[in-house]
Coordinates of C-alpha atoms in Angstrom, one line a residue:
M740 CA 113.9 76.1 80.4
S741 CA 113.3 73.3 82.7
T742 CA 116.5 72.7 84.5
P743 CA 118.9 74.8 86.7
V744 CA 121.1 75.5 83.9
T745 CA 119.3 78.7 83.4
F746 CA 120.3 80.5 86.5
L747 CA 123.8 78.8 86.4
S748 CA 124.5 79.9 82.7
R749 CA 123.7 83.5 83.6
A750 CA 125.8 83.3 87.0
E751 CA 128.7 81.7 85.1
A752 CA 128.9 84.3 82.4
L753 CA 128.7 86.9 85.2
I754 CA 131.0 85.7 88.0
G755 CA 134.4 87.2 88.1
T756 CA 133.4 90.0 85.7
H757 CA 133.5 93.9 86.1
E758 CA 129.8 93.9 86.7
A759 CA 130.0 91.2 89.6
S760 CA 133.0 93.1 91.3
A761 CA 131.0 96.3 91.3
V762 CA 127.8 94.5 92.8
A763 CA 130.0 92.7 95.5
S764 CA 131.7 96.2 96.4
G765 CA 128.5 98.0 96.5
A766 CA 126.5 95.1 98.6
R767 CA 129.5 95.1 101.1
V768 CA 129.2 98.8 101.5
F769 CA 125.5 98.7 102.4
N770 CA 125.9 95.6 104.8
D771 CA 128.5 97.4 106.7
R772 CA 126.5 100.7 106.9
R773 CA 123.4 98.5 108.1
S774 CA 125.5 96.8 110.7
M775 CA 126.6 100.2 112.0
A776 CA 123.1 101.6 112.1
V777 CA 121.7 98.4 113.7
G778 CA 124.6 98.4 116.3
E779 CA 123.5 102.1 117.6
F780 CA 119.9 101.3 117.8
P781 CA 119.4 98.9 121.1
A782 CA 115.8 98.5 120.3
M783 CA 116.1 97.3 116.9
D784 CA 115.6 93.6 117.8
D785 CA 112.3 94.5 119.6
M786 CA 111.6 96.7 116.6
R787 CA 112.0 93.9 114.4
D788 CA 109.4 91.8 116.3
R789 CA 106.9 94.6 116.1
A790 CA 107.4 95.2 112.6
R791 CA 106.8 91.5 111.7
R792 CA 103.6 91.6 113.8
V793 CA 102.6 94.7 111.8
R794 CA 103.2 93.2 108.4
L795 CA 101.6 89.8 109.1
H796 CA 98.6 91.5 110.6
A797 CA 98.1 93.5 107.3
L798 CA 98.3 90.4 105.3
T799 CA 95.7 88.7 107.5
H800 CA 93.2 91.5 107.3
L801 CA 94.1 92.7 103.7
D802 CA 90.5 92.7 102.5
R803 CA 89.3 95.0 105.2
L804 CA 92.4 97.3 105.0
L805 CA 92.2 97.5 101.4
G806 CA 88.5 98.5 101.5
R807 CA 89.1 101.3 104.0
F808 CA 91.9 102.7 102.4
A809 CA 89.8 103.0 99.2
D810 CA 87.0 104.6 101.1
E811 CA 89.3 107.0 103.0
L812 CA 91.1 108.0 99.8
E813 CA 88.0 108.5 97.6
A814 CA 86.5 110.7 100.4
V815 CA 89.4 113.1 100.1
G816 CA 89.1 113.2 96.0
G817 CA 91.2 110.5 95.0
H818 CA 90.5 107.6 92.7
V819 CA 91.0 103.9 93.4
H820 CA 91.4 101.4 90.6
W821 CA 91.8 97.5 91.0
A822 CA 93.9 95.5 88.7
A823 CA 93.9 91.8 88.5
D824 CA 97.2 91.3 86.6
A825 CA 99.7 93.3 84.7
D826 CA 97.9 93.6 81.5
E827 CA 94.9 95.2 83.3
A828 CA 97.0 97.5 85.1
N829 CA 98.8 98.8 82.0
K830 CA 95.4 99.5 80.5
I831 CA 94.1 101.4 83.5
V832 CA 97.3 103.5 83.2
T833 CA 96.8 104.0 79.7
R834 CA 93.2 105.2 79.9
I835 CA 93.9 107.7 82.8
L836 CA 96.8 109.1 80.5
T837 CA 94.5 109.4 77.5
E838 CA 91.7 110.8 79.4
T839 CA 93.9 113.4 80.9
R840 CA 95.7 114.0 77.6
S841 CA 99.1 113.2 79.1
R842 CA 101.9 112.3 76.7
R843 CA 105.2 113.2 78.8
I844 CA 105.4 111.1 81.9
V845 CA 108.0 111.3 84.6
K846 CA 108.5 108.2 86.9
S847 CA 109.6 107.9 90.5
K848 CA 111.1 104.4 91.3
S849 CA 108.7 101.7 91.2
M850 CA 109.5 98.0 91.4
V851 CA 106.0 97.1 90.5
S852 CA 106.1 99.2 87.5
E853 CA 109.2 97.1 86.3
E854 CA 107.2 94.0 87.3
I855 CA 104.3 94.8 84.9
R856 CA 106.6 96.2 82.2
L857 CA 104.8 99.7 82.2
N858 CA 107.5 101.6 80.4
H859 CA 107.7 99.1 77.6
H860 CA 103.9 99.4 77.2
L861 CA 103.8 103.1 77.2
E862 CA 106.6 103.6 74.8
G863 CA 105.1 101.2 72.5
L864 CA 102.0 103.7 72.4
G865 CA 104.2 106.5 71.4
L866 CA 104.4 108.2 74.9
E867 CA 107.5 109.8 76.3
V868 CA 108.5 108.0 79.6
V869 CA 111.4 109.3 81.8
E870 CA 112.8 107.6 84.8
T871 CA 113.9 110.3 87.3
D872 CA 115.4 108.2 90.2
L873 CA 119.1 108.6 89.4
G874 CA 119.9 104.8 89.3
E875 CA 116.8 104.2 87.3
F876 CA 117.7 107.1 84.9
I877 CA 121.0 105.6 84.4
A878 CA 119.6 102.2 83.7
Q879 CA 117.2 103.8 81.2
L880 CA 119.8 105.7 79.4
A881 CA 122.1 102.5 79.0
G882 CA 119.1 100.3 78.0
D883 CA 119.8 98.1 81.0
A884 CA 117.7 96.7 83.6
P885 CA 118.1 97.3 87.4
S886 CA 120.2 94.9 89.4
H887 CA 119.2 95.7 93.0
I888 CA 115.9 96.6 94.6
I889 CA 117.1 99.9 96.0
A890 CA 120.4 100.5 94.1
P891 CA 119.5 99.9 90.6
V892 CA 123.0 100.4 88.9
M893 CA 124.8 98.8 91.7
H894 CA 126.6 96.9 89.0
M895 CA 127.9 100.0 87.2
T896 CA 131.1 102.2 88.3
R897 CA 131.3 105.9 88.4
Q898 CA 133.7 105.5 85.4
D899 CA 130.9 103.6 83.5
I900 CA 128.4 106.4 84.2
G901 CA 130.5 109.2 83.3
R902 CA 131.2 107.6 79.8
L903 CA 127.3 107.0 79.4
F904 CA 126.5 110.7 80.3
A905 CA 129.2 111.9 77.9
E906 CA 127.6 109.8 75.0
K907 CA 123.9 110.2 76.0
L908 CA 123.7 113.6 77.3
G909 CA 126.7 115.4 75.6
S910 CA 128.3 116.3 78.7
A911 CA 132.0 116.5 79.3
Y912 CA 133.5 113.3 80.7
T913 CA 133.8 113.2 84.5
E914 CA 133.8 110.5 87.1
D915 CA 133.2 112.8 90.0
P916 CA 129.9 111.7 91.7
L917 CA 129.1 115.3 92.6
Q918 CA 129.3 116.4 89.0
L919 CA 127.5 113.4 87.7
N920 CA 124.6 114.2 89.9
L921 CA 124.7 117.9 88.9
I922 CA 124.6 116.8 85.2
A923 CA 121.6 114.5 85.8
R924 CA 119.8 117.3 87.9
K925 CA 120.2 119.8 85.2
H926 CA 118.9 117.4 82.7
L927 CA 116.1 116.2 84.6
R928 CA 114.8 119.6 86.0
R929 CA 113.7 120.5 82.5
V930 CA 111.8 117.1 82.2
F931 CA 110.0 117.6 85.3
L932 CA 108.7 121.2 84.4
A933 CA 107.5 119.8 81.0
A934 CA 105.8 116.7 82.3
D935 CA 102.0 116.0 82.1
A936 CA 101.9 113.2 84.3
G937 CA 103.9 111.5 87.2
I938 CA 103.9 107.8 88.1
S939 CA 105.2 106.5 91.3
G940 CA 105.4 103.3 93.4
V941 CA 103.9 102.9 97.0
N942 CA 106.1 102.2 100.0
M943 CA 103.2 102.0 102.2
A944 CA 99.5 102.7 102.2
I945 CA 97.8 103.9 105.5
A946 CA 94.3 102.4 105.6
S947 CA 93.0 104.8 108.4
S948 CA 93.6 108.0 106.4
G949 CA 94.0 106.9 102.6
S950 CA 97.4 108.2 102.5
V951 CA 100.2 106.7 100.5
V952 CA 103.8 106.9 101.8
L953 CA 106.9 107.1 99.5
V954 CA 110.4 106.7 101.0
T955 CA 113.2 107.8 98.9
N956 CA 116.9 109.7 99.2
E957 CA 116.5 111.9 96.3
G958 CA 113.8 114.9 95.6
N959 CA 112.7 113.3 92.4
G960 CA 109.9 111.5 94.4
R961 CA 108.3 114.8 95.4
L962 CA 108.8 116.4 92.1
T963 CA 107.2 113.6 90.4
T964 CA 104.1 113.5 92.7
T965 CA 103.5 117.3 92.8
A966 CA 105.0 119.1 89.6
P967 CA 102.9 117.4 87.0
R968 CA 99.0 117.8 87.0
V969 CA 98.4 114.1 87.2
H970 CA 99.8 111.5 89.6
V971 CA 99.3 107.9 89.3
A972 CA 100.6 105.8 92.2
L973 CA 101.2 101.9 91.3
M974 CA 100.7 99.8 94.6
G975 CA 101.2 96.1 95.2
M976 CA 98.1 95.2 97.1
E977 CA 100.2 93.8 100.0
R978 CA 101.8 97.3 100.7
I979 CA 99.5 98.6 103.4
V980 CA 99.4 98.9 107.0
S981 CA 96.7 99.8 109.4
D982 CA 97.4 103.2 110.8
W983 CA 100.3 105.8 111.3
G984 CA 101.5 103.8 114.5
D985 CA 102.0 100.6 112.4
A986 CA 103.6 103.0 109.6
A987 CA 105.9 104.5 112.3
I988 CA 107.4 100.9 113.3
V989 CA 108.0 100.1 109.7
L990 CA 109.8 103.2 108.8
E991 CA 112.2 102.8 112.0
T992 CA 113.5 99.5 110.5
L993 CA 113.3 100.2 106.9
A994 CA 115.9 102.9 106.4
R995 CA 118.5 101.1 109.0
S996 CA 117.9 97.9 107.0
A997 CA 118.3 99.5 103.4
T998 CA 120.9 102.1 103.7
G999 CA 122.1 102.3 107.1
Q1000 CA 120.2 105.6 107.8
R1001 CA 118.3 106.3 110.9
L1002 CA 115.7 107.8 108.5
S1003 CA 115.6 108.1 104.7
V1004 CA 116.1 111.8 103.4
Y1005 CA 112.6 112.0 102.2
T1006 CA 109.4 110.5 103.6
N1007 CA 106.8 111.7 101.5
V1008 CA 103.0 111.4 102.7
I1009 CA 100.3 112.1 100.0
T1010 CA 96.5 112.2 101.0
G1011 CA 94.3 113.0 98.0
P1012 CA 95.0 115.5 95.2
R1013 CA 95.8 119.2 95.6
R1014 CA 93.1 121.2 97.5
V1015 CA 91.8 124.7 96.7
D1016 CA 94.2 126.3 99.0
D1017 CA 97.2 124.3 98.4
P1018 CA 100.3 125.9 96.8
D1019 CA 101.1 122.8 94.7
G1020 CA 100.2 119.2 94.1
P1021 CA 98.5 117.4 91.4
E1022 CA 95.0 118.0 90.2
E1023 CA 94.2 114.2 90.2
L1024 CA 95.5 111.4 92.2
H1025 CA 94.9 107.8 91.0
V1026 CA 96.0 104.8 93.1
I1027 CA 96.2 101.5 91.1
V1028 CA 96.1 98.5 93.6
I1029 CA 97.8 95.6 91.8
D1030 CA 97.4 91.8 92.4
N1031 CA 99.4 90.2 89.6
G1032 CA 99.5 86.9 91.3
R1033 CA 99.8 88.1 95.0
S1034 CA 96.4 86.6 95.9
S1035 CA 97.8 83.0 94.8
V1036 CA 100.8 83.6 96.8
L1037 CA 98.6 84.7 99.6
A1038 CA 96.7 81.5 99.6
G1039 CA 99.8 79.3 99.5
P1040 CA 102.6 78.2 101.8
T1041 CA 105.0 81.1 100.8
A1042 CA 102.5 83.6 101.6
E1043 CA 104.9 85.3 104.3
I1044 CA 107.3 86.5 101.6
L1045 CA 104.6 89.2 100.9
A1046 CA 105.5 90.7 104.4
C1047 CA 108.6 92.0 102.7
I1048 CA 109.4 95.8 102.9
R1049 CA 111.8 96.0 99.9
C1050 CA 114.8 97.1 102.0
G1051 CA 117.3 94.8 100.0
A1052 CA 119.1 93.7 103.1
C1053 CA 118.9 90.1 102.2
L1054 CA 120.6 90.7 98.8
N1055 CA 123.3 92.6 100.4
V1056 CA 124.2 89.9 102.8
C1057 CA 123.6 86.9 100.5
P1058 CA 126.7 85.1 99.2
V1059 CA 125.2 84.1 95.8
F1060 CA 123.8 87.5 95.1
R1061 CA 127.2 89.0 96.1
T1062 CA 129.0 86.7 93.9
A1063 CA 126.9 86.5 90.7
G1064 CA 125.0 89.9 90.9
G1065 CA 121.3 90.7 90.3
H1066 CA 121.2 90.1 86.6
A1067 CA 122.0 86.5 87.1
Y1068 CA 118.5 85.8 88.4
G1069 CA 116.9 87.1 85.1
T1070 CA 113.9 88.6 87.0
V1071 CA 112.7 92.1 88.4
Y1072 CA 113.1 90.9 92.0
S1073 CA 116.5 89.2 92.6
G1074 CA 118.3 87.8 95.5
P1075 CA 116.8 85.8 98.5
V1076 CA 113.4 87.6 98.2
G1077 CA 113.2 87.3 94.4
S1078 CA 114.0 83.7 94.5
V1079 CA 110.7 83.2 96.6
L1080 CA 108.7 85.8 95.2
T1081 CA 109.1 85.4 91.4
P1082 CA 107.9 81.8 91.3
G1083 CA 104.9 82.8 93.2
L1084 CA 103.8 85.7 91.1
E1085 CA 104.9 84.2 87.9
G1086 CA 104.6 80.6 88.2
M1087 CA 107.2 77.9 88.9
E1088 CA 108.1 77.5 85.3
P1089 CA 110.8 78.5 84.4
W1090 CA 111.6 80.2 87.9
W1091 CA 111.6 77.2 90.2
E1092 CA 115.3 77.0 89.9
L1093 CA 115.8 80.1 91.8
A1094 CA 114.9 78.2 94.8
Y1095 CA 118.2 76.4 94.4
A1096 CA 120.3 79.7 94.0
S1097 CA 121.0 79.6 97.6
T1098 CA 123.5 78.0 100.2
L1099 CA 120.7 78.1 102.9
C1100 CA 123.1 79.7 105.1
G1101 CA 120.3 81.6 106.7
A1102 CA 122.0 85.1 106.6
C1103 CA 119.1 86.6 104.7
E1104 CA 116.7 85.7 107.7
E1105 CA 119.2 86.9 110.2
V1106 CA 119.1 90.6 108.8
C1107 CA 115.6 90.7 107.6
P1108 CA 113.9 93.6 109.1
V1109 CA 110.6 91.6 109.4
R1110 CA 112.2 88.2 110.3
I1111 CA 110.8 86.5 107.0
R1112 CA 111.7 82.9 107.2
I1113 CA 113.5 82.9 103.8
P1114 CA 115.4 79.5 104.1
D1115 CA 112.2 77.8 105.0
L1116 CA 110.3 79.3 102.1
L1117 CA 113.1 78.3 99.7
L1118 CA 113.1 74.7 100.9
E1119 CA 109.2 74.7 100.6
L1120 CA 109.7 75.7 96.9
R1121 CA 112.3 72.9 96.4
R1122 CA 109.9 70.5 97.8
Q1123 CA 107.3 71.8 95.4
A1124 CA 109.5 71.3 92.5
A1125 CA 110.7 67.9 93.5
S1126 CA 107.0 66.8 93.9
E1127 CA 106.2 68.2 90.4
G1128 CA 109.2 66.3 88.8
R1129 CA 111.0 69.4 87.8
L1130 CA 114.4 68.1 89.0
P1131 CA 116.8 66.9 86.1
G1132 CA 116.7 63.0 86.3
W1133 CA 120.4 62.6 86.9
L1134 CA 120.2 64.7 90.2
E1135 CA 116.9 63.0 91.3
R1136 CA 118.5 59.7 90.9
G1137 CA 121.7 60.8 92.4
M1138 CA 120.1 62.2 95.5
Q1139 CA 118.2 59.0 95.9
R1140 CA 121.1 56.8 95.9
Y1141 CA 123.0 59.2 98.2
A1142 CA 120.0 59.2 100.6
K1143 CA 120.1 55.2 100.3
T1144 CA 124.0 55.2 101.0
V1145 CA 124.3 57.6 103.9
T1146 CA 121.4 55.8 105.9
D1147 CA 123.2 52.4 105.6
P1148 CA 126.2 52.6 107.6
P1149 CA 128.3 49.6 106.0
R1150 CA 127.4 50.9 102.5
W1151 CA 128.5 54.5 103.6
E1152 CA 132.0 53.0 104.8
R1153 CA 132.6 51.3 101.7
A1154 CA 131.5 54.5 99.6
K1155 CA 133.9 56.5 101.4
R1156 CA 136.8 54.1 101.0
W1157 CA 136.0 54.0 97.2
A1158 CA 135.8 57.9 97.0
S1159 CA 139.2 58.2 98.5
R1160 CA 140.8 55.5 96.0
L1161 CA 139.1 57.1 92.9
S1162 CA 139.9 60.7 93.8
G1163 CA 143.8 60.0 93.8
P1164 CA 144.2 60.4 90.1
L1165 CA 142.2 63.7 90.1
S1166 CA 143.8 65.4 93.0
S1167 CA 146.7 67.6 93.5
R1168 CA 148.3 68.1 96.8
G1169 CA 145.3 67.2 98.6
W1170 CA 142.7 69.0 96.7
L1171 CA 140.3 68.1 93.8
R1172 CA 140.7 70.9 91.1
R1173 CA 138.7 69.4 88.1
L1174 CA 136.0 66.9 88.6
P1175 CA 134.0 65.3 85.6
G1176 CA 130.3 65.3 84.9
P1177 CA 128.0 67.6 86.7
A1178 CA 130.4 68.0 89.4
R1179 CA 132.5 70.1 87.2
G1180 CA 130.3 73.1 88.1
W1181 CA 131.8 73.0 91.6
T1182 CA 135.4 72.8 90.7
R1183 CA 135.2 75.5 88.0
W1184 CA 135.2 78.1 90.7
R1185 CA 136.5 76.6 93.8
D1186 CA 138.6 73.6 95.0
L1187 CA 137.3 70.5 96.9
P1188 CA 139.4 68.8 99.4
R1189 CA 140.1 65.2 98.6
P1190 CA 138.3 62.6 100.8
A1191 CA 140.8 61.4 103.4
R1192 CA 142.8 58.3 103.1
E1193 CA 141.7 57.1 106.6
S1194 CA 138.1 58.1 107.9
F1195 CA 137.8 59.1 111.5
H1196 CA 136.2 55.8 112.2
D1197 CA 138.9 53.8 110.8
W1198 CA 141.3 56.0 112.9
W1199 CA 139.3 55.6 116.2
R1200 CA 139.1 51.8 115.8
S1201 CA 143.0 51.6 115.1
R1202 CA 143.4 53.6 118.1
D1203 CA 141.6 51.3 120.2
E1204 CA 143.2 48.3 118.9
T1205 CA 146.5 49.8 119.9

């Protein structure tokens, strides 16, 4: 897949569907909540500046912070493992589960586990793996993939979920959200109590104490990390801050940007396995620090994307995401952040096209809690794609001719006159509703104003003459 058709074909199949409508509605709700939460917090702009400094400092000193985190965690009885790529990470998880004789696994929400396709790997070994985040649990039951960083089944309605639970769990059909939650809770409680191991992600690691922080709005995170006798935490290597002061700044911006809350319902801090006098907690804690392409991103021109705190605000405000939905991107990380991160982690082929899945309106940078310059990063990837000769020939030739025309005033004047004349037979009441060739992709979804019969310059000249 070496042309923008890949993203466009998925998007065209989704635009206007029930799924895309559900995504648009959900994104609008999150965006409205964020606006209210930010509006009632006058210090938000200052906090965003501080959060940006915290995250960029962590990226600059990543080697030192990771080393200290490992030392501190091992000092309190935890184990730290280092994985260069997805294959090594999956092998480490397998080895831990084998050595601890763990066959029933519960999982809290983890995007990095989706990234390395951990479930697929473990199920291939005959292990039982159950997602316990409500959205991820629903997606797993449906055999579907998450469509949003923080709301995995934003593309589904409560009616969809009611039918799914009736089919897969044998419950009576209901579309009442409270009842659907109770059905899932009753089912998952038995799973938690029978689990041998729990696998979670890591929102932040604290270098100064060796702690890992999990931020959730459901109690499944705490059950996953305390009920089973083994806890495995999967951590993208950039997910670290220096100390608790830095962590507090990130937490101040995270919930407001993600769900419009002052603070998430559960902020879980885990520092080592269970002590002798602890009433609960795992007997073993393993943290797997995963690179999987992050070192290459860190060394390149889009390194700033690693400052992302995974709030999802850029997805909720993006007009492309809100129109096509997360599944159109074809990757774990969707929306503006995914359009930059995925080509960095997995390579430009075939993901270079995602840099073009943007209007460059700048809304993503405007809402980002750490002010990542996403439009600039997208332009950098576009420059890279063009320099590598990845653009379709017709597009590259067309842009070259366009640049030559608009920089030559007499030629540009002639082109406008010809455009006005030629568009006449294609227009209806001043609008172009169906264009031929590559332009048909635009008029399939929207109308285009017909070029004016008289340009502004022509009108101005005629005004002077009179």
